[in-house]
PDB file of C-alpha atoms and ligand atoms in Angstrom:
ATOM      1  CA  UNK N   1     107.142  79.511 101.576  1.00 53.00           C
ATOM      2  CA  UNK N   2     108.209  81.732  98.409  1.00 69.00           C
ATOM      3  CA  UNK N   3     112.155  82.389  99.392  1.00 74.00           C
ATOM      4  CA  UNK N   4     112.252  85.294  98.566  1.00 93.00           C
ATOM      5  CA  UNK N   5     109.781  86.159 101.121  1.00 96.00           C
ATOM      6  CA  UNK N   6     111.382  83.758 103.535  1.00 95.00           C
ATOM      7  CA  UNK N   7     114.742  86.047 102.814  1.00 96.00           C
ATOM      8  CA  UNK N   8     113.152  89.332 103.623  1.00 97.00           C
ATOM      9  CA  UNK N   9     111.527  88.260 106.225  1.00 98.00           C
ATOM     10  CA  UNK N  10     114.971  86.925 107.578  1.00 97.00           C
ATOM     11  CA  UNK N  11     116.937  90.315 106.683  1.00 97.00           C
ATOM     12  CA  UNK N  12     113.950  92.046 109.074  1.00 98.00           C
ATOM     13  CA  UNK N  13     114.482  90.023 111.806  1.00 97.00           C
ATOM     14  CA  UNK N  14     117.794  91.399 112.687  1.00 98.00           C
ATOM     15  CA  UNK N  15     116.657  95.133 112.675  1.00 98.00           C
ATOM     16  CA  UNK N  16     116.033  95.374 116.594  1.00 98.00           C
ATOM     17  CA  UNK N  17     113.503  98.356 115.195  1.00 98.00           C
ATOM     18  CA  UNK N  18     111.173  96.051 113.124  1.00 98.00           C
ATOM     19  CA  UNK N  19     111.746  93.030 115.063  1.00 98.00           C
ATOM     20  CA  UNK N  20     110.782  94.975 118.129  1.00 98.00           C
ATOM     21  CA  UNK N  21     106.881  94.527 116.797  1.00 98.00           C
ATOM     22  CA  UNK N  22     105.269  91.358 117.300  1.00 98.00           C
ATOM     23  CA  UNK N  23     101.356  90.518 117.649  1.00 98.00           C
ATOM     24  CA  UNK N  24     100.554  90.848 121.393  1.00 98.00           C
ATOM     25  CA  UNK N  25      97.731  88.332 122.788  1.00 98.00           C
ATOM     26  CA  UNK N  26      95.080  90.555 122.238  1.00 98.00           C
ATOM     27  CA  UNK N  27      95.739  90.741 118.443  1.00 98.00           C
ATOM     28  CA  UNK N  28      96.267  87.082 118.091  1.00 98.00           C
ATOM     29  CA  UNK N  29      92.946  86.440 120.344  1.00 98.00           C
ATOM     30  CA  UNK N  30      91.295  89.357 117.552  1.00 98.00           C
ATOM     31  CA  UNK N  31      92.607  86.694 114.882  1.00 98.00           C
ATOM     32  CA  UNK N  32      91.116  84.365 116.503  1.00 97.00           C
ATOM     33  CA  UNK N  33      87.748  85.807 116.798  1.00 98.00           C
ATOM     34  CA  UNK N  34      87.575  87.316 113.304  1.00 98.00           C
ATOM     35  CA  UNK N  35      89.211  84.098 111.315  1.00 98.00           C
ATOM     36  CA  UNK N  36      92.295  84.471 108.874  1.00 98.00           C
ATOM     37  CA  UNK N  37      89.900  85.347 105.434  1.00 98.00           C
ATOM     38  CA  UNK N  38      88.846  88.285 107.784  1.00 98.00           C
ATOM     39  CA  UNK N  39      92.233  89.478 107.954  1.00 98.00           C
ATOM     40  CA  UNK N  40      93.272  88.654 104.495  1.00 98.00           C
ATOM     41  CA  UNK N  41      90.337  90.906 103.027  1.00 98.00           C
ATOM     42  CA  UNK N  42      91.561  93.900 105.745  1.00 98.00           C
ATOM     43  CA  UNK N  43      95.263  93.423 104.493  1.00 98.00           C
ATOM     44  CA  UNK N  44      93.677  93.754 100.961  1.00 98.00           C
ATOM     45  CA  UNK N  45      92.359  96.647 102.036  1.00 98.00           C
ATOM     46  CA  UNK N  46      94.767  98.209 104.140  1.00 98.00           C
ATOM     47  CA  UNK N  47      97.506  98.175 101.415  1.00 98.00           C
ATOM     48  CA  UNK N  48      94.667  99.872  99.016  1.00 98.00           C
ATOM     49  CA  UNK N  49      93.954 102.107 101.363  1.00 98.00           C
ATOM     50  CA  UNK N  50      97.185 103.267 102.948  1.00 98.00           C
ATOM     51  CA  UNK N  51      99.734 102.475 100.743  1.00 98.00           C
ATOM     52  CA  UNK N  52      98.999 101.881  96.684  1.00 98.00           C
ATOM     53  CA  UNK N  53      98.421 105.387  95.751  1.00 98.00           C
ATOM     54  CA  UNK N  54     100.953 107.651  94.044  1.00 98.00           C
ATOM     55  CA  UNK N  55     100.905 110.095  97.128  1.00 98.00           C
ATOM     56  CA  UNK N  56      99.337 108.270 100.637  1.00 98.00           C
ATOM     57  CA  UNK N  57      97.512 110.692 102.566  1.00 96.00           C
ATOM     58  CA  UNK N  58      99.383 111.656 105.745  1.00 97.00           C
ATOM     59  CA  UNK N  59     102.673 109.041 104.316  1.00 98.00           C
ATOM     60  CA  UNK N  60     104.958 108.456 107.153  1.00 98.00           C
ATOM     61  CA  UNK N  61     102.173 108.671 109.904  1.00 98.00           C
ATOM     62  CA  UNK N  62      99.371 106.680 107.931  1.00 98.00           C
ATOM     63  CA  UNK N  63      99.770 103.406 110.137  1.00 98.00           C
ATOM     64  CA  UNK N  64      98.483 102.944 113.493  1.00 98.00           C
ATOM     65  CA  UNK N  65     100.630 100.812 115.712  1.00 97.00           C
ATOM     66  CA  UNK N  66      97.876  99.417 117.635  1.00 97.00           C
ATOM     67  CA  UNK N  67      94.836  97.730 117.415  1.00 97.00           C
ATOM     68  CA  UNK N  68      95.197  95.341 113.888  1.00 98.00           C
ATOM     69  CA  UNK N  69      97.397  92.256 113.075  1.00 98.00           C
ATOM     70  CA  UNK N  70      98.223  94.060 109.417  1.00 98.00           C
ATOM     71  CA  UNK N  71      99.133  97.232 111.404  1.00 98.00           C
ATOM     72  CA  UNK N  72     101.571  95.662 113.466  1.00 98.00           C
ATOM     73  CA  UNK N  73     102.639  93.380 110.576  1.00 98.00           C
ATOM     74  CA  UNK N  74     102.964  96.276 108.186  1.00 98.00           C
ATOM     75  CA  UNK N  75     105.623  97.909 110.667  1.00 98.00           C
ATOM     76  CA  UNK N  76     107.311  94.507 110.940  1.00 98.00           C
ATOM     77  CA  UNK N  77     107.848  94.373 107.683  1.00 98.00           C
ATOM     78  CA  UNK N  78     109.150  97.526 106.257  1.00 98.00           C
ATOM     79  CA  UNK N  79     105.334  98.447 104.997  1.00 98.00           C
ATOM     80  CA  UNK N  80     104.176 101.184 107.036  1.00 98.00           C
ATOM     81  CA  UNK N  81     104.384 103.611 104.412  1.00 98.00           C
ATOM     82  CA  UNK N  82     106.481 104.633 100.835  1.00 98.00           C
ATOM     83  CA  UNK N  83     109.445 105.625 102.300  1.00 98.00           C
ATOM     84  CA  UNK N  84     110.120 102.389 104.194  1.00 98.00           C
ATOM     85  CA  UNK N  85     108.640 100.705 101.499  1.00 98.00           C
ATOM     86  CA  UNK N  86     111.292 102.541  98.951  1.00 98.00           C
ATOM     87  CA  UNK N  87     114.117 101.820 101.264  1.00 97.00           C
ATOM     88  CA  UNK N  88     113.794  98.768 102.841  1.00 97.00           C
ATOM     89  CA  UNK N  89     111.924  97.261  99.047  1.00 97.00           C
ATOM     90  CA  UNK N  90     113.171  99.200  96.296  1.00 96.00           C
ATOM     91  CA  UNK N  91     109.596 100.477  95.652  1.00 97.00           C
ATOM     92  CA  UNK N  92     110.233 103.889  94.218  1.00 97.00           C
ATOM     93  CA  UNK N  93     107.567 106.775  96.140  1.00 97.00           C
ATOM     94  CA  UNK N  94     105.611 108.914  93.538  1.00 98.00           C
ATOM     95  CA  UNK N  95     103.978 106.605  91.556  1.00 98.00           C
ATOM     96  CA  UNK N  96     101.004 104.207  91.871  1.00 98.00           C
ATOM     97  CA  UNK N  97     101.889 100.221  93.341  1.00 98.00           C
ATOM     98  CA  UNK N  98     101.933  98.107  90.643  1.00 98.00           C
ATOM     99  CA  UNK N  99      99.586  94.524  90.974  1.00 98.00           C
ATOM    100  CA  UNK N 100     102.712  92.681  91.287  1.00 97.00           C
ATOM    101  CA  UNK N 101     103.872  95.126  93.794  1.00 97.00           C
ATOM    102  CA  UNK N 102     100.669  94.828  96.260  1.00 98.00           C
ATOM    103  CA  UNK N 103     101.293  91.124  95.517  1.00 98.00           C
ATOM    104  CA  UNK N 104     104.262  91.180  97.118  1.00 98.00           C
ATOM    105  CA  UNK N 105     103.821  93.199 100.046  1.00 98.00           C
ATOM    106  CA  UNK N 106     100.378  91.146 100.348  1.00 98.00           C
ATOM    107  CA  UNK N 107     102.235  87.862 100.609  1.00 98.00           C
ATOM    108  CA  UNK N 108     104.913  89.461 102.782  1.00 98.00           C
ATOM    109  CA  UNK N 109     102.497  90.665 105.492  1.00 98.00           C
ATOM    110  CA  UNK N 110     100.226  87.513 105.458  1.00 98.00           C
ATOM    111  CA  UNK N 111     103.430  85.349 105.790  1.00 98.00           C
ATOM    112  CA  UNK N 112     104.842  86.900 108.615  1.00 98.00           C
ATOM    113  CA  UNK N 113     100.781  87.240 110.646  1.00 98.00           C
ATOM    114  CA  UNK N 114     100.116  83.595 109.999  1.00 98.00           C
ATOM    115  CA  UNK N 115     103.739  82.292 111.446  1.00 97.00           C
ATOM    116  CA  UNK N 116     103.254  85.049 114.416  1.00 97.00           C
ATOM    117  CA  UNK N 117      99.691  83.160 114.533  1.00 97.00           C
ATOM    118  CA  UNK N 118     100.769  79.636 114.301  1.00 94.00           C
ATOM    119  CA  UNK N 119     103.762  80.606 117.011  1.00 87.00           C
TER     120      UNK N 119
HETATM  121 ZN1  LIG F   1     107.335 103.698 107.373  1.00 86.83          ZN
END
């Protein structure tokens, strides 16, 4: 695992907040059923959709906390919207995500799904 990923997701761990969401059975069965590319393509997606413009429709209240593995992993992890992303990732708001950027928040969710996955 990159380390810097494997230090973020460390530092997240200890907020009782973000560590207090973890995939419930259902969501791991919905893994399960759909297969890991599946969810790779709707992270993809997800962080296109909800997060990688300059101003996110409805920021702050754009991510569900039900119902997907990325939703649930995107609150884990500090990506829920731009203001977590700006405080808890020094990923200024107002401007578009760089590639690098997405990247990171990319590898960052899919880390922290599969090792939820793999228990
Ligand atoms: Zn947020």
């Amino acid at each position: 695992m990159d380390s810097n990923i494997a230090e973020v997701l460390e530092k997240l761990e200890l907020s009782k907040f973000r560590n207090s969401f973890h995939l419930r059975k259902y969501l791991l069965k919905y893994i399960d059923e759909k297969g890991i590319s599946t969810i790779k393509r709707h992270t993809v997606d997800f962080i296109e959709e909800k997060l990688a413009s300059a101003h996110p429709k409805n920021d702050g209240k754009q991510t569900p906390t039900k119902n997907h593995p990325t939703f649930i992993a995107m609150h884990h992890c500090a990506c829920c919207c731009r203001s977590c992303l700006e405080k808890w990732h020094h990923i200024p708001k107002g401007r578009e995500l760089t590639k690098d950027e997405k990247n990171y928040i990319y590898r960052l969710l899919m880390t922290w799904i599969i090792r939820e996955y793999r228990g």
